[in-house]
mmCIF file of C-alpha atoms in Angstrom:
data_model
loop_
_atom_site.group_PDB
_atom_site.id
_atom_site.type_symbol
_atom_site.label_atom_id
_atom_site.label_comp_id
_atom_site.label_asym_id
_atom_site.label_seq_id
_atom_site.Cartn_x
_atom_site.Cartn_y
_atom_site.Cartn_z
ATOM 1 C CA MET T 84 -0.105 -0.121 0.091
ATOM 2 C CA THR T 85 1.029 3.328 -0.846
ATOM 3 C CA ARG T 86 2.800 5.585 2.032
ATOM 4 C CA ARG T 87 2.043 9.020 0.257
ATOM 5 C CA PHE T 88 -0.871 11.047 0.238
ATOM 6 C CA HIS T 89 -2.394 13.750 -2.041
ATOM 7 C CA LEU T 90 -4.331 16.089 -0.872
ATOM 8 C CA PHE T 91 -5.544 17.630 -4.339
ATOM 9 C CA HIS T 92 -7.158 21.743 -4.215
ATOM 10 C CA CYS T 93 -6.160 24.142 -6.824
ATOM 11 C CA LYS T 94 -6.313 26.788 -3.951
ATOM 12 C CA PRO T 95 -3.071 29.327 -4.459
ATOM 13 C CA ASP T 96 -3.400 30.969 -0.896
ATOM 14 C CA LEU T 97 -4.868 27.735 1.083
ATOM 15 C CA ALA T 98 -4.927 29.953 4.451
ATOM 16 C CA ALA T 99 -7.129 32.320 3.710
ATOM 17 C CA SER T 100 -9.087 30.056 1.666
ATOM 18 C CA ALA T 101 -12.202 27.556 2.895
ATOM 19 C CA LEU T 102 -10.016 24.948 3.166
ATOM 20 C CA VAL T 103 -6.975 25.368 4.877
ATOM 21 C CA ASP T 104 -8.529 23.799 7.744
ATOM 22 C CA LEU T 105 -10.039 20.353 6.043
ATOM 23 C CA VAL T 106 -6.230 19.897 4.575
ATOM 24 C CA THR T 107 -4.359 21.093 7.694
ATOM 25 C CA PHE T 108 -6.503 18.257 9.693
ATOM 26 C CA ILE T 109 -6.744 14.795 8.112
ATOM 27 C CA GLY T 110 -3.360 16.071 6.752
ATOM 28 C CA ALA T 111 -2.169 15.860 10.667
ATOM 29 C CA GLY T 112 -4.041 12.483 11.188
ATOM 30 C CA LEU T 113 -2.695 10.838 7.642
ATOM 31 C CA VAL T 114 1.161 12.227 8.722
ATOM 32 C CA GLU T 115 0.437 10.616 12.539
ATOM 33 C CA ASN T 116 -0.553 7.481 10.782
ATOM 34 C CA GLY T 117 3.049 7.274 8.527
ATOM 35 C CA PHE T 118 2.078 8.799 5.738
ATOM 36 C CA THR T 119 4.036 11.635 3.745
ATOM 37 C CA VAL T 120 1.937 14.465 2.374
ATOM 38 C CA THR T 121 1.702 16.858 0.165
ATOM 39 C CA HIS T 122 -1.063 19.049 -1.104
ATOM 40 C CA GLY T 123 -1.732 21.577 -4.339
ATOM 41 C CA PRO T 124 -2.160 21.345 -7.617
ATOM 42 C CA GLU T 125 0.525 19.649 -9.078
ATOM 43 C CA ILE T 126 -0.080 15.278 -8.107
ATOM 44 C CA PRO T 127 2.937 13.581 -7.487
ATOM 45 C CA VAL T 128 3.503 10.271 -9.627
ATOM 46 C CA GLY T 129 2.171 6.969 -6.896
ATOM 47 C CA ALA T 130 0.283 8.684 -4.320
ATOM 48 C CA ALA T 131 -2.578 8.133 -3.466
ATOM 49 C CA VAL T 132 -5.385 11.378 -3.767
ATOM 50 C CA LEU T 133 -7.873 12.873 -1.525
ATOM 51 C CA CYS T 134 -10.333 15.679 -3.979
ATOM 52 C CA PHE T 135 -12.257 17.514 -2.251
ATOM 53 C CA GLU T 136 -15.325 17.687 -3.448
ATOM 54 C CA GLY T 137 -15.978 20.421 -5.917
ATOM 55 C CA THR T 138 -12.860 20.820 -7.194
ATOM 56 C CA TYR T 139 -12.029 17.283 -9.498
ATOM 57 C CA PRO T 140 -8.820 16.016 -11.819
ATOM 58 C CA ASP T 141 -10.150 15.622 -15.824
ATOM 59 C CA GLU T 142 -11.080 12.234 -16.006
ATOM 60 C CA GLU T 143 -8.006 11.243 -18.075
ATOM 61 C CA THR T 144 -5.580 12.523 -14.860
ATOM 62 C CA ILE T 145 -8.194 10.131 -12.139
ATOM 63 C CA ARG T 146 -7.866 7.337 -14.164
ATOM 64 C CA ARG T 147 -3.726 7.574 -14.207
ATOM 65 C CA ILE T 148 -4.345 8.167 -10.506
ATOM 66 C CA ARG T 149 -5.755 4.496 -9.680
ATOM 67 C CA SER T 150 -4.021 2.850 -12.392
ATOM 68 C CA GLN T 151 -0.751 3.514 -9.580
ATOM 69 C CA GLY T 152 -2.950 4.325 -6.862
ATOM 70 C CA ALA T 153 -6.533 4.752 -5.135
ATOM 71 C CA VAL T 154 -8.578 8.200 -5.853
ATOM 72 C CA GLY T 155 -11.190 9.245 -3.297
ATOM 73 C CA CYS T 156 -13.339 12.233 -2.637
ATOM 74 C CA LEU T 157 -13.944 14.091 0.414
ATOM 75 C CA VAL T 158 -17.665 15.242 0.946
ATOM 76 C CA THR T 159 -18.599 18.680 3.413
ATOM 77 C CA GLU T 160 -21.537 20.307 2.418
ATOM 78 C CA ILE T 161 -25.149 18.576 2.974
ATOM 79 C CA ILE T 162 -26.409 16.642 -0.450
ATOM 80 C CA SER T 163 -30.878 17.052 0.129
ATOM 81 C CA GLY T 164 -33.977 16.499 -2.769
ATOM 82 C CA GLY T 165 -30.841 15.064 -5.449
ATOM 83 C CA ARG T 166 -28.309 18.186 -5.346
ATOM 84 C CA PHE T 167 -25.897 19.650 -2.559
ATOM 85 C CA TYR T 168 -28.016 22.502 -0.203
ATOM 86 C CA ASP T 169 -27.185 25.889 -1.683
ATOM 87 C CA TRP T 170 -29.723 27.365 0.771
ATOM 88 C CA MET T 171 -28.975 31.426 0.422
ATOM 89 C CA GLY T 172 -27.882 31.030 -3.081
ATOM 90 C CA HIS T 173 -24.841 31.774 -3.683
ATOM 91 C CA TRP T 174 -24.026 29.003 -5.625
ATOM 92 C CA ASP T 175 -25.710 26.261 -7.834
ATOM 93 C CA GLY T 176 -26.324 23.216 -5.735
ATOM 94 C CA GLY T 177 -28.407 21.393 -8.314
ATOM 95 C CA VAL T 178 -25.414 22.133 -10.451
ATOM 96 C CA ARG T 179 -22.549 20.864 -8.304
ATOM 97 C CA TRP T 180 -24.465 17.690 -7.378
ATOM 98 C CA GLN T 181 -24.473 16.555 -10.992
ATOM 99 C CA HIS T 182 -20.287 17.655 -11.644
ATOM 100 C CA PHE T 183 -20.065 15.570 -8.240
ATOM 101 C CA GLU T 184 -22.166 12.558 -10.105
ATOM 102 C CA ARG T 185 -19.899 12.515 -12.865
ATOM 103 C CA SER T 186 -16.991 11.646 -10.918
ATOM 104 C CA ALA T 187 -18.629 9.391 -7.864
ATOM 105 C CA GLY T 188 -18.336 6.457 -10.391
ATOM 106 C CA HIS T 189 -14.430 7.132 -10.642
ATOM 107 C CA PHE T 190 -14.176 7.095 -7.176
ATOM 108 C CA ASP T 191 -11.956 4.440 -5.062
ATOM 109 C CA PHE T 192 -13.537 5.876 -1.433
ATOM 110 C CA LEU T 193 -15.409 8.845 -0.199
ATOM 111 C CA TRP T 194 -15.612 10.180 2.837
ATOM 112 C CA THR T 195 -17.538 13.210 4.026
ATOM 113 C CA THR T 196 -18.039 15.424 7.715
ATOM 114 C CA VAL T 197 -22.019 15.107 7.368
ATOM 115 C CA PRO T 198 -23.414 11.578 9.033
ATOM 116 C CA GLN T 199 -26.218 12.356 7.003
ATOM 117 C CA ASN T 200 -25.179 11.703 3.452
ATOM 118 C CA LEU T 201 -24.388 8.651 4.408
ATOM 119 C CA GLU T 202 -26.500 6.945 2.878
ATOM 120 C CA ILE T 203 -26.649 8.854 -0.308
ATOM 121 C CA LEU T 204 -23.458 8.234 -0.613
ATOM 122 C CA GLY T 205 -22.923 4.593 -0.562
ATOM 123 C CA ARG T 206 -24.959 4.260 -3.772
ATOM 124 C CA TYR T 207 -21.396 4.646 -5.664
ATOM 125 C CA VAL T 208 -18.829 3.186 -3.272
ATOM 126 C CA ARG T 209 -18.881 2.974 0.561
ATOM 127 C CA PRO T 210 -18.410 5.821 2.513
ATOM 128 C CA HIS T 211 -17.070 6.444 5.950
ATOM 129 C CA PHE T 212 -17.629 9.572 8.291
ATOM 130 C CA ILE T 213 -14.896 11.580 9.076
ATOM 131 C CA GLU T 214 -14.604 13.899 12.069
ATOM 132 C CA ILE T 215 -12.546 15.822 12.609
ATOM 133 C CA GLY T 216 -10.666 15.921 15.575
ATOM 134 C CA TYR T 217 -7.351 16.461 18.514
ATOM 135 C CA SER T 218 -3.979 16.494 16.819
ATOM 136 C CA PRO T 219 -0.907 17.287 18.225
ATOM 137 C CA LEU T 220 1.146 18.586 15.742
ATOM 138 C CA ILE T 221 -1.297 21.110 14.772
ATOM 139 C CA GLY T 222 -1.616 25.214 16.270
ATOM 140 C CA ILE T 223 0.411 25.368 19.730
ATOM 141 C CA PRO T 224 -2.069 26.702 22.814
ATOM 142 C CA ASP T 225 -0.734 29.379 24.994
ATOM 143 C CA ASP T 226 -1.643 30.860 28.113
ATOM 144 C CA VAL T 227 -2.017 34.356 27.085
ATOM 145 C CA GLU T 228 -4.452 36.586 29.344
ATOM 146 C CA PRO T 229 -8.089 36.813 26.437
ATOM 147 C CA ASP T 230 -9.293 40.922 26.285
ATOM 148 C CA ILE T 231 -12.078 40.013 24.246
ATOM 149 C CA ASP T 232 -15.367 38.562 25.722
ATOM 150 C CA PHE T 233 -16.490 36.936 22.352
ATOM 151 C CA SER T 234 -15.374 37.081 18.682
ATOM 152 C CA TYR T 235 -16.769 35.189 15.716
ATOM 153 C CA PHE T 236 -15.288 34.700 12.831
ATOM 154 C CA GLY T 237 -17.563 32.966 9.283
ATOM 155 C CA LYS T 238 -19.527 34.856 6.169
ATOM 156 C CA MET T 239 -22.272 36.520 7.049
ATOM 157 C CA ASN T 240 -25.859 35.895 6.302
ATOM 158 C CA PRO T 241 -29.044 37.674 7.903
ATOM 159 C CA TYR T 242 -30.035 34.975 10.448
ATOM 160 C CA ARG T 243 -25.810 35.304 11.527
ATOM 161 C CA GLU T 244 -26.404 38.927 11.219
ATOM 162 C CA ARG T 245 -29.493 39.642 13.247
ATOM 163 C CA ILE T 246 -27.773 36.928 16.430
ATOM 164 C CA LEU T 247 -24.692 39.253 16.595
ATOM 165 C CA SER T 248 -25.801 42.410 16.056
ATOM 166 C CA ASP T 249 -27.935 41.673 19.526
ATOM 167 C CA MET T 250 -24.906 40.635 20.910
ATOM 168 C CA ALA T 251 -23.673 43.662 20.232
ATOM 169 C CA ARG T 252 -25.762 45.544 22.339
ATOM 170 C CA HIS T 253 -24.560 44.430 24.976
ATOM 171 C CA PHE T 254 -21.278 42.380 24.759
ATOM 172 C CA ARG T 255 -18.068 43.469 22.722
ATOM 173 C CA VAL T 256 -18.210 41.194 20.284
ATOM 174 C CA VAL T 257 -15.211 41.148 17.355
ATOM 175 C CA ALA T 258 -16.672 40.196 14.191
ATOM 176 C CA PRO T 259 -14.598 40.841 11.274
ATOM 177 C CA GLY T 260 -17.118 38.537 8.495
ATOM 178 C CA GLY T 261 -14.369 35.586 6.781
ATOM 179 C CA THR T 262 -10.502 35.548 7.938
ATOM 180 C CA SER T 263 -8.063 36.027 5.076
ATOM 181 C CA ASN T 264 -5.858 34.342 6.701
ATOM 182 C CA ALA T 265 -5.102 31.399 9.091
ATOM 183 C CA ALA T 266 -3.352 32.512 11.095
ATOM 184 C CA GLU T 267 -5.005 36.014 11.924
ATOM 185 C CA ARG T 268 -8.074 33.486 13.082
ATOM 186 C CA ASP T 269 -6.167 32.392 15.272
ATOM 187 C CA ARG T 270 -4.436 34.928 16.623
ATOM 188 C CA ILE T 271 -7.687 36.822 18.178
ATOM 189 C CA VAL T 272 -9.306 33.084 18.802
ATOM 190 C CA ARG T 273 -6.439 32.931 21.526
ATOM 191 C CA ARG T 274 -6.887 36.337 22.462
ATOM 192 C CA THR T 275 -11.185 35.693 22.879
ATOM 193 C CA ARG T 276 -12.642 34.154 25.962
ATOM 194 C CA PHE T 277 -15.775 32.987 23.985
ATOM 195 C CA ASN T 278 -15.374 32.035 21.060
ATOM 196 C CA ILE T 279 -19.558 32.140 18.495
ATOM 197 C CA MET T 280 -20.088 28.988 16.487
ATOM 198 C CA LEU T 281 -23.352 29.886 14.979
ATOM 199 C CA LYS T 282 -24.959 27.800 11.952
ATOM 200 C CA GLN T 283 -25.742 28.450 8.324
ATOM 201 C CA SER T 284 -29.607 28.939 8.703
ATOM 202 C CA PRO T 285 -32.135 28.421 11.669
ATOM 203 C CA ASP T 286 -32.872 24.800 10.603
ATOM 204 C CA TRP T 287 -28.768 24.035 9.814
ATOM 205 C CA PRO T 288 -28.575 20.574 11.110
ATOM 206 C CA LEU T 289 -25.456 21.326 12.474
ATOM 207 C CA PRO T 290 -22.070 22.836 13.743
ATOM 208 C CA SER T 291 -18.881 23.578 11.268
ATOM 209 C CA ALA T 292 -16.887 20.595 12.218
ATOM 210 C CA THR T 293 -13.762 22.352 11.422
ATOM 211 C CA ARG T 294 -14.473 25.651 12.615
ATOM 212 C CA LEU T 295 -14.823 23.903 15.869
ATOM 213 C CA ALA T 296 -11.799 21.851 15.962
ATOM 214 C CA SER T 297 -10.278 25.409 15.526
ATOM 215 C CA ILE T 298 -11.193 26.020 18.371
ATOM 216 C CA LEU T 299 -10.530 23.644 20.785
ATOM 217 C CA GLN T 300 -7.033 23.063 19.201
ATOM 218 C CA LEU T 301 -6.065 26.485 20.743
ATOM 219 C CA GLU T 302 -7.468 25.359 24.098
ATOM 220 C CA ARG T 303 -10.734 28.579 24.496
ATOM 221 C CA ALA T 304 -13.912 27.868 25.053
ATOM 222 C CA VAL T 305 -16.931 28.056 22.801
ATOM 223 C CA VAL T 306 -20.872 28.875 23.165
ATOM 224 C CA ARG T 307 -23.405 27.356 20.208
ATOM 225 C CA ASP T 308 -26.556 28.353 18.982
ATOM 226 C CA TRP T 309 -28.269 24.789 19.399
ATOM 227 C CA THR T 310 -29.123 22.272 16.206
ATOM 228 C CA LEU T 311 -30.797 18.999 15.904
ATOM 229 C CA ASP T 312 -28.079 16.369 15.536
ATOM 230 C CA GLN T 313 -25.239 15.748 17.056
ATOM 231 C CA THR T 314 -21.827 13.941 16.859
ATOM 232 C CA ARG T 315 -19.385 12.485 19.068
ATOM 233 C CA GLN T 316 -17.223 15.792 18.302
ATOM 234 C CA SER T 317 -20.125 18.955 18.793
ATOM 235 C CA GLU T 318 -21.125 17.127 21.917
ATOM 236 C CA ALA T 319 -17.529 18.098 23.474
ATOM 237 C CA VAL T 320 -19.677 21.633 23.835
ATOM 238 C CA PRO T 321 -22.445 22.596 25.155
ATOM 239 C CA MET T 322 -24.999 24.252 23.175
ATOM 240 C CA ALA T 323 -28.305 26.515 23.533
ATOM 241 C CA ALA T 324 -31.426 24.941 24.716
ATOM 242 C CA GLU T 325 -33.316 24.886 22.584
ATOM 243 C CA GLY T 326 -35.505 27.936 21.557
ATOM 244 C CA GLN T 327 -33.215 29.491 23.777
ATOM 245 C CA ASP T 328 -32.565 33.556 22.657
ATOM 246 C CA PHE T 329 -28.219 33.641 22.042
ATOM 247 C CA THR T 330 -27.786 36.240 23.687
ATOM 248 C CA ASP T 331 -29.499 35.029 27.338
ATOM 249 C CA TYR T 332 -26.966 32.451 26.600
ATOM 250 C CA CYS T 333 -24.195 33.656 26.206
ATOM 251 C CA ASN T 334 -24.376 36.444 29.471
ATOM 252 C CA GLU T 335 -24.451 33.189 31.565
ATOM 253 C CA ALA T 336 -21.784 31.588 29.372
ATOM 254 C CA LEU T 337 -19.876 34.865 30.609
ATOM 255 C CA LYS T 338 -21.013 34.510 34.490
ATOM 256 C CA GLN T 339 -18.783 31.075 34.525
ATOM 257 C CA ASP T 340 -15.219 30.686 34.907
ATOM 258 C CA TRP T 341 -14.037 30.615 30.359
ATOM 259 C CA ARG T 342 -11.414 28.176 31.727
ATOM 260 C CA VAL T 343 -13.594 25.343 33.634
ATOM 261 C CA LEU T 344 -15.737 25.752 29.894
ATOM 262 C CA ARG T 345 -13.021 24.924 27.686
ATOM 263 C CA GLY T 346 -11.348 22.836 29.912
ATOM 264 C CA ASP T 347 -14.132 19.943 30.212
ATOM 265 C CA ALA T 348 -14.405 21.181 26.654
ATOM 266 C CA VAL T 349 -10.786 20.345 25.003
ATOM 267 C CA ASP T 350 -10.092 17.484 27.654
ATOM 268 C CA ALA T 351 -13.019 15.937 25.138
ATOM 269 C CA PHE T 352 -11.967 16.629 22.281
ATOM 270 C CA LYS T 353 -8.949 15.499 22.630
ATOM 271 C CA ARG T 354 -9.649 11.723 23.178
ATOM 272 C CA LEU T 355 -11.649 12.189 19.329
ATOM 273 C CA ARG T 356 -7.897 11.657 17.830
ATOM 274 C CA MET T 357 -7.450 12.166 14.480
ATOM 275 C CA LYS T 358 -4.337 9.872 14.663
ATOM 276 C CA ASP T 359 -7.234 7.522 15.770
ATOM 277 C CA ILE T 360 -9.813 8.117 12.840
ATOM 278 C CA MET T 361 -8.218 8.402 9.379
ATOM 279 C CA GLU T 362 -6.580 5.208 11.086
ATOM 280 C CA ASP T 363 -10.167 4.003 10.851
ATOM 281 C CA ALA T 364 -10.464 5.417 7.388
#
């Protein structure tokens, strides 16, 4: 079996892209299992290759890869109604699903960060659920005393803006939206007592696995809104009750010692190890 793994993407500035955490955590788990890991658009000869849903090599390249090693895909979007769920309309989920289907028959393995996707992906090849867990190879925490009560990173939309606007009337909230650089994001996470996790819409079923992992990896506390579904990772972190006002929830959190809340969540997160997750995959 090959001991080389290539994470295929076409991002010229990975640190400024949404893929940075996936590449970082999955890459770390593979390295811990003895793989040599590379990433980028140039695919080395003889490596197993992981594509990220939405960006695939052409069919001729996939055939070449399969003649030398395995090729697979990581699906991160929710599949619903024969399309990827694009509730905000920022991209066409139907077209994106069609592109995936054209390539899916060529993959030797399928991974997904969304457990609800497993049944549908099983039509193509047996899929595996990939959680995002702790790795000692990533993000060294520090003992800097936080000077920010709450911060939030992520794309803005009406649901998130409404919650953050209400919070800003009561607390000091740093919310620059997306970040231009993962290092800058991590710097603010370290300075924050409670890092805010908000789902994409009122009916979104899961919190972001990569965002949650990137905060817990740096050993900082999290406040998050209610979601219907949970994973082992999300169960490490308390959440607001269903129907609870999020500002009220955050006010209660602020009355507590953030170090205690952080410690319980981080301890649980560290039991979910990327080494074990990737070994099982």
